[in-house]
PDB file of C-alpha atoms in Angstrom:
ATOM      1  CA  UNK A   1     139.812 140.816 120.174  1.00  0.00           C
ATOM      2  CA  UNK A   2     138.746 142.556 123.451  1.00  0.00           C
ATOM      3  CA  UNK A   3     134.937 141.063 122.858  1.00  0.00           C
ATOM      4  CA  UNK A   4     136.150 137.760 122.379  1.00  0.00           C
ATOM      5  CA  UNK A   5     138.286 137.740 125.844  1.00  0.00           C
ATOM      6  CA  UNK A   6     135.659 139.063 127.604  1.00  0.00           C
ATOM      7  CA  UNK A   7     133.296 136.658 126.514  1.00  0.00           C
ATOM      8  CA  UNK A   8     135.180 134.084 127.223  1.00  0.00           C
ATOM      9  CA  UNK A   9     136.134 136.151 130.253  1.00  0.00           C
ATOM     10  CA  UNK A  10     132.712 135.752 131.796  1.00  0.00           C
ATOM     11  CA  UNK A  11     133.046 131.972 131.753  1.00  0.00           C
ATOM     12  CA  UNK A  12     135.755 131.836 134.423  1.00  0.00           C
ATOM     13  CA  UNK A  13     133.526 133.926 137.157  1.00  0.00           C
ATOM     14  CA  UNK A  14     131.714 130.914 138.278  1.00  0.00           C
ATOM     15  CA  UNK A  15     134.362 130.802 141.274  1.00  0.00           C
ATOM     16  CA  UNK A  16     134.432 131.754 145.285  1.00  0.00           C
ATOM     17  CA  UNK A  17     136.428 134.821 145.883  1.00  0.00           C
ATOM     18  CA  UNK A  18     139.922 134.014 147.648  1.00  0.00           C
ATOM     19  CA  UNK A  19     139.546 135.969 151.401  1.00  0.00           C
ATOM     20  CA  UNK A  20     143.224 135.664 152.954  1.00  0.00           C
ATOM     21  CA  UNK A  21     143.202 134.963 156.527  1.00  0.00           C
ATOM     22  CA  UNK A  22     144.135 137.178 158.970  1.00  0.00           C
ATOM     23  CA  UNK A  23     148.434 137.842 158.211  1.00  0.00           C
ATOM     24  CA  UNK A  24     148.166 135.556 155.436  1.00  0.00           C
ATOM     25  CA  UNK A  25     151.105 135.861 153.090  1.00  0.00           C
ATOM     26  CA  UNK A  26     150.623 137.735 149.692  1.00  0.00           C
ATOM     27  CA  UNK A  27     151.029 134.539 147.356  1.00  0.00           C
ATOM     28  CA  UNK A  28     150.500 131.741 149.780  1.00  0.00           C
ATOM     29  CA  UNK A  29     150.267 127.996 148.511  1.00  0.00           C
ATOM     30  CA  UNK A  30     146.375 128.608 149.178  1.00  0.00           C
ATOM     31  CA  UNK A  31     145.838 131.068 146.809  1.00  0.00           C
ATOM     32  CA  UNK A  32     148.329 130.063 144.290  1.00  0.00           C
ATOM     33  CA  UNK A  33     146.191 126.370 144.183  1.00  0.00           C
ATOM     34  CA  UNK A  34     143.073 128.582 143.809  1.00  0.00           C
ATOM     35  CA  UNK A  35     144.467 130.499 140.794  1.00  0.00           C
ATOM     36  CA  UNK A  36     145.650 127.164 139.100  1.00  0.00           C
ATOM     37  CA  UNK A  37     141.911 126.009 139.668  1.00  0.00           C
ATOM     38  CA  UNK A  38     140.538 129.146 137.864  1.00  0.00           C
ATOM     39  CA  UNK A  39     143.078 128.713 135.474  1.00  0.00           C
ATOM     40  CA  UNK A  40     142.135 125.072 135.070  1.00  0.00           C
ATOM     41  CA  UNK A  41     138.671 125.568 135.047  1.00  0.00           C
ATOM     42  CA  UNK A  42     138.776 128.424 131.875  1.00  0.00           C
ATOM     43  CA  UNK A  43     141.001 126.432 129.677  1.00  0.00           C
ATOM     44  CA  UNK A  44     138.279 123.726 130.103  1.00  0.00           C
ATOM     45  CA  UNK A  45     135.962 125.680 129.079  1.00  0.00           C
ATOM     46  CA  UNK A  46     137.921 127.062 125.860  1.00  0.00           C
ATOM     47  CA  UNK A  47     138.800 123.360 125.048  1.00  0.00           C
ATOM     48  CA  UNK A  48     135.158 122.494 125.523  1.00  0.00           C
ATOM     49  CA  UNK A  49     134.075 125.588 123.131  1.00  0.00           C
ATOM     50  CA  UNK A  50     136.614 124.317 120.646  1.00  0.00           C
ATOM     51  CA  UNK A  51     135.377 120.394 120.621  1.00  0.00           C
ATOM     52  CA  UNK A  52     131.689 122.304 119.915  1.00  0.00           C
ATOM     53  CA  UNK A  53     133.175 124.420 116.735  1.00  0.00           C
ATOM     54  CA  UNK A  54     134.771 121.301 115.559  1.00  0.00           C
ATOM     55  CA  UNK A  55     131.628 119.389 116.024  1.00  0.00           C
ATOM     56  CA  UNK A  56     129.104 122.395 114.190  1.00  0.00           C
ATOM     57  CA  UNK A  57     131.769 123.056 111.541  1.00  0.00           C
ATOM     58  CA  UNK A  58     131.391 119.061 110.463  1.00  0.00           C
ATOM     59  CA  UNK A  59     127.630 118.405 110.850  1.00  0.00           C
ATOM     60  CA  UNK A  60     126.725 121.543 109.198  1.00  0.00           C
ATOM     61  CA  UNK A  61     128.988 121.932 106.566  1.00  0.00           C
ATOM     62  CA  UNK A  62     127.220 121.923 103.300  1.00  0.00           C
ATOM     63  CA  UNK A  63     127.468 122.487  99.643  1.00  0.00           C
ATOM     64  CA  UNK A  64     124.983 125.389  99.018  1.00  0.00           C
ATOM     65  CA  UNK A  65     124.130 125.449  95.239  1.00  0.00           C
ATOM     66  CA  UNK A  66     122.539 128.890  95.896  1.00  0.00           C
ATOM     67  CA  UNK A  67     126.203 131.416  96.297  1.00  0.00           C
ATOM     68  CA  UNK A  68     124.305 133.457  99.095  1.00  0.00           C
ATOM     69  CA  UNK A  69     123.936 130.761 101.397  1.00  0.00           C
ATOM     70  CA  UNK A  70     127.005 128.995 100.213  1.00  0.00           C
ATOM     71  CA  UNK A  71     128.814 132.683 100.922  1.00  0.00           C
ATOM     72  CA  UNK A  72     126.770 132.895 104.190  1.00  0.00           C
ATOM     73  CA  UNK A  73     128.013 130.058 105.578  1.00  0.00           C
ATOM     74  CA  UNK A  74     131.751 130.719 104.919  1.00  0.00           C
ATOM     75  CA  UNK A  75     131.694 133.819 106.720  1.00  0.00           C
ATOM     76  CA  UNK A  76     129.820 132.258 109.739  1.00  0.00           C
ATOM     77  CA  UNK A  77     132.524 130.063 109.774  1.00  0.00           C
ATOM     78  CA  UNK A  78     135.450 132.134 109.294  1.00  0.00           C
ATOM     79  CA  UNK A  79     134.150 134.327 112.242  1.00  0.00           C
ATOM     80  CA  UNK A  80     133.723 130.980 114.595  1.00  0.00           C
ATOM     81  CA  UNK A  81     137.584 129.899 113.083  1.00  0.00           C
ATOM     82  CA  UNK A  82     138.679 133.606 114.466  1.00  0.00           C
ATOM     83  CA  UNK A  83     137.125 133.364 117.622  1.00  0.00           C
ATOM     84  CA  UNK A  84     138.569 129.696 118.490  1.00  0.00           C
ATOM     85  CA  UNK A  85     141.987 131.068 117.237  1.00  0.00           C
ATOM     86  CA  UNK A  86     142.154 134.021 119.929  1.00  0.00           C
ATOM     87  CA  UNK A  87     141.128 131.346 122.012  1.00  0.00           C
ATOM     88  CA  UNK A  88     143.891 129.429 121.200  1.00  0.00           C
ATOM     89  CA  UNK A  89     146.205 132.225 121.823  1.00  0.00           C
ATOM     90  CA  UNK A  90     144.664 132.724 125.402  1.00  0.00           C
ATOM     91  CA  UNK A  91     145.108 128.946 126.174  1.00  0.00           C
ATOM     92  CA  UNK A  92     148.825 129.508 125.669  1.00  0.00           C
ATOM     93  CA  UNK A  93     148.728 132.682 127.930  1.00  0.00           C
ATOM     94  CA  UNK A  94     146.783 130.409 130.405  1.00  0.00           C
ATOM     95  CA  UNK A  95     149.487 127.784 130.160  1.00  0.00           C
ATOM     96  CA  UNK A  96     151.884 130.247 130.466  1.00  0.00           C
ATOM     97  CA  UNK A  97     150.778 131.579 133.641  1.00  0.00           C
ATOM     98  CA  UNK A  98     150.297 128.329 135.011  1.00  0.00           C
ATOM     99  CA  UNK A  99     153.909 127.678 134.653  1.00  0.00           C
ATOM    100  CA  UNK A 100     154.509 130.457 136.590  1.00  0.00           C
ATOM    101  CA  UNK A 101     152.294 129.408 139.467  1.00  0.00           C
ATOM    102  CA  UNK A 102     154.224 126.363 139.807  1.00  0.00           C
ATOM    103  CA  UNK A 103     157.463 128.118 139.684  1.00  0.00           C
ATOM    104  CA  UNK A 104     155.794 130.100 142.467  1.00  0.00           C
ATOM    105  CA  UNK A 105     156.342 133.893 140.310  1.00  0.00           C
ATOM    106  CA  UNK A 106     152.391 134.434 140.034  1.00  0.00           C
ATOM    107  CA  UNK A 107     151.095 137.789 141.394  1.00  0.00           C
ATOM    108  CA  UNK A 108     153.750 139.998 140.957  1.00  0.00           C
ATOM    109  CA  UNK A 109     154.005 142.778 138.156  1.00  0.00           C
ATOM    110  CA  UNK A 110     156.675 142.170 135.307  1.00  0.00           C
ATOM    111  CA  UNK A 111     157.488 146.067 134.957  1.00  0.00           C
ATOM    112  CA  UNK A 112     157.675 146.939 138.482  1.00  0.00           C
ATOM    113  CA  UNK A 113     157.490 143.623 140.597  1.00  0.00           C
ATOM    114  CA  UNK A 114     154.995 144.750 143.412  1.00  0.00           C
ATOM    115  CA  UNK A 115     152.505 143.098 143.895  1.00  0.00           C
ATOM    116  CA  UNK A 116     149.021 142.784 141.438  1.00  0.00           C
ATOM    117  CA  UNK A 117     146.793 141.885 143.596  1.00  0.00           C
ATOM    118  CA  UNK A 118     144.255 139.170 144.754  1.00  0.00           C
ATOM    119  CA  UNK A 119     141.176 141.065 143.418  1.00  0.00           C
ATOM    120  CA  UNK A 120     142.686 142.096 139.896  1.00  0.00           C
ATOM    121  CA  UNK A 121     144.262 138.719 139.016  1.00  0.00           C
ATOM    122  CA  UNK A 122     140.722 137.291 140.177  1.00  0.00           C
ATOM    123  CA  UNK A 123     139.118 139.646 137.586  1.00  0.00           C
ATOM    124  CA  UNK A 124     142.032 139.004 135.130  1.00  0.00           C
ATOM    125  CA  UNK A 125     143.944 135.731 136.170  1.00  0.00           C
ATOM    126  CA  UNK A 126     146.428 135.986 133.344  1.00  0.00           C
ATOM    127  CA  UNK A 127     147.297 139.508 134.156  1.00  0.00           C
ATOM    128  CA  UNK A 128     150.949 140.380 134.078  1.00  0.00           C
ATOM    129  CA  UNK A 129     151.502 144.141 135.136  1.00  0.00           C
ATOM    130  CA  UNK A 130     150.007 146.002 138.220  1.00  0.00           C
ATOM    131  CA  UNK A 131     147.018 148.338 137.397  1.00  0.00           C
ATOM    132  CA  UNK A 132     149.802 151.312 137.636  1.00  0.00           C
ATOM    133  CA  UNK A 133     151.788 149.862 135.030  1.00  0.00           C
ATOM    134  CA  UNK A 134     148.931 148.729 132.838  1.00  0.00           C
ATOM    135  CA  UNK A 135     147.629 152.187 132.724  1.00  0.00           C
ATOM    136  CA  UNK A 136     150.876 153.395 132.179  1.00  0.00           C
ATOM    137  CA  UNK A 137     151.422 150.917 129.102  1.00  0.00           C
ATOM    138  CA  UNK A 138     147.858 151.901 127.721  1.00  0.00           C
ATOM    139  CA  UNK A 139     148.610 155.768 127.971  1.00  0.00           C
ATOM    140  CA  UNK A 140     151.787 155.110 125.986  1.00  0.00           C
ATOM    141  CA  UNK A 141     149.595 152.604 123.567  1.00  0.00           C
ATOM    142  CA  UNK A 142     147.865 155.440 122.719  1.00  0.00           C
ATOM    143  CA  UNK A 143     150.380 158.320 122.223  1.00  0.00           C
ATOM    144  CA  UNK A 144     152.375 155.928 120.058  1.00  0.00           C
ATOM    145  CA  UNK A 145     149.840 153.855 118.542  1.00  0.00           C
ATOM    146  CA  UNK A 146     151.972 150.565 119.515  1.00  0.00           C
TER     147      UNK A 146
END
């Protein structure tokens, strides 16, 4: 799962890093519009990537008499069918955190409620915990194995 978010990942960086003026407030209506435009921009892309799978999956589908190719084929598109589904999954998280940009609660950490940051949510826009409590949550991942 991590490879396929951070491949899609990459196609959100194609964006101008937010610089706050001077005393700007954490959370302003400036930078919430330029999270909703990341936001925007990445579930186009996904939605784009899906319309392309769609597309492949019906002009290439064909009935191999030879199994290997036949077999071949089936996996390549299971593994596409995968992908798009994680995908799917993150459009909902996108959607999600839109919704909370226009209740204006973006930025702020669910465990501890300070704030995540400009530079973090830039480099993971659907982030939901501060890097203290993400670190925190991945320590305890891995002692429990949840």
């Amino acid at each position: 799962m991590p490879n396929t978010e951070a491949k899609s990942a990459e196609k959100f960086t194609n964006f101008t890093p937010y610089e706050p003026a001077k005393g700007e407030e954490y959370m302003s209506a400036g930078q919430l519009e330029h999270f909703k435009q990341i936001l925007l921009n990445w579930k186009q892309e996904l939605m784009e990537e899906v319309d392309r799978t769609m597309h492949h999956m019906q002009e290439d589908a064909a009935n191999y008499a030879d199994p290997s190719d036949r077999a071949t084929q089936e996996e390549e598109f299971s593994l596409e069918l995968r992908t798009r589904d994680r995908e799917r999954k993150l459009i909902k998280k996108i959607d999600q955190t839109i919704e909370l940009i226009d209740r204006e609660d973006y930025g702020y950490c669910d465990s501890c409620g300070v704030e995540i940051g400009i530079r973090r949510l830039e480099a993971r826009p659907t982030a939901t915990l501060c890097i203290d409590c993400k670190t925190l949550a991945e320590i305890k991942e891995k002692q429990t194995g949840i």
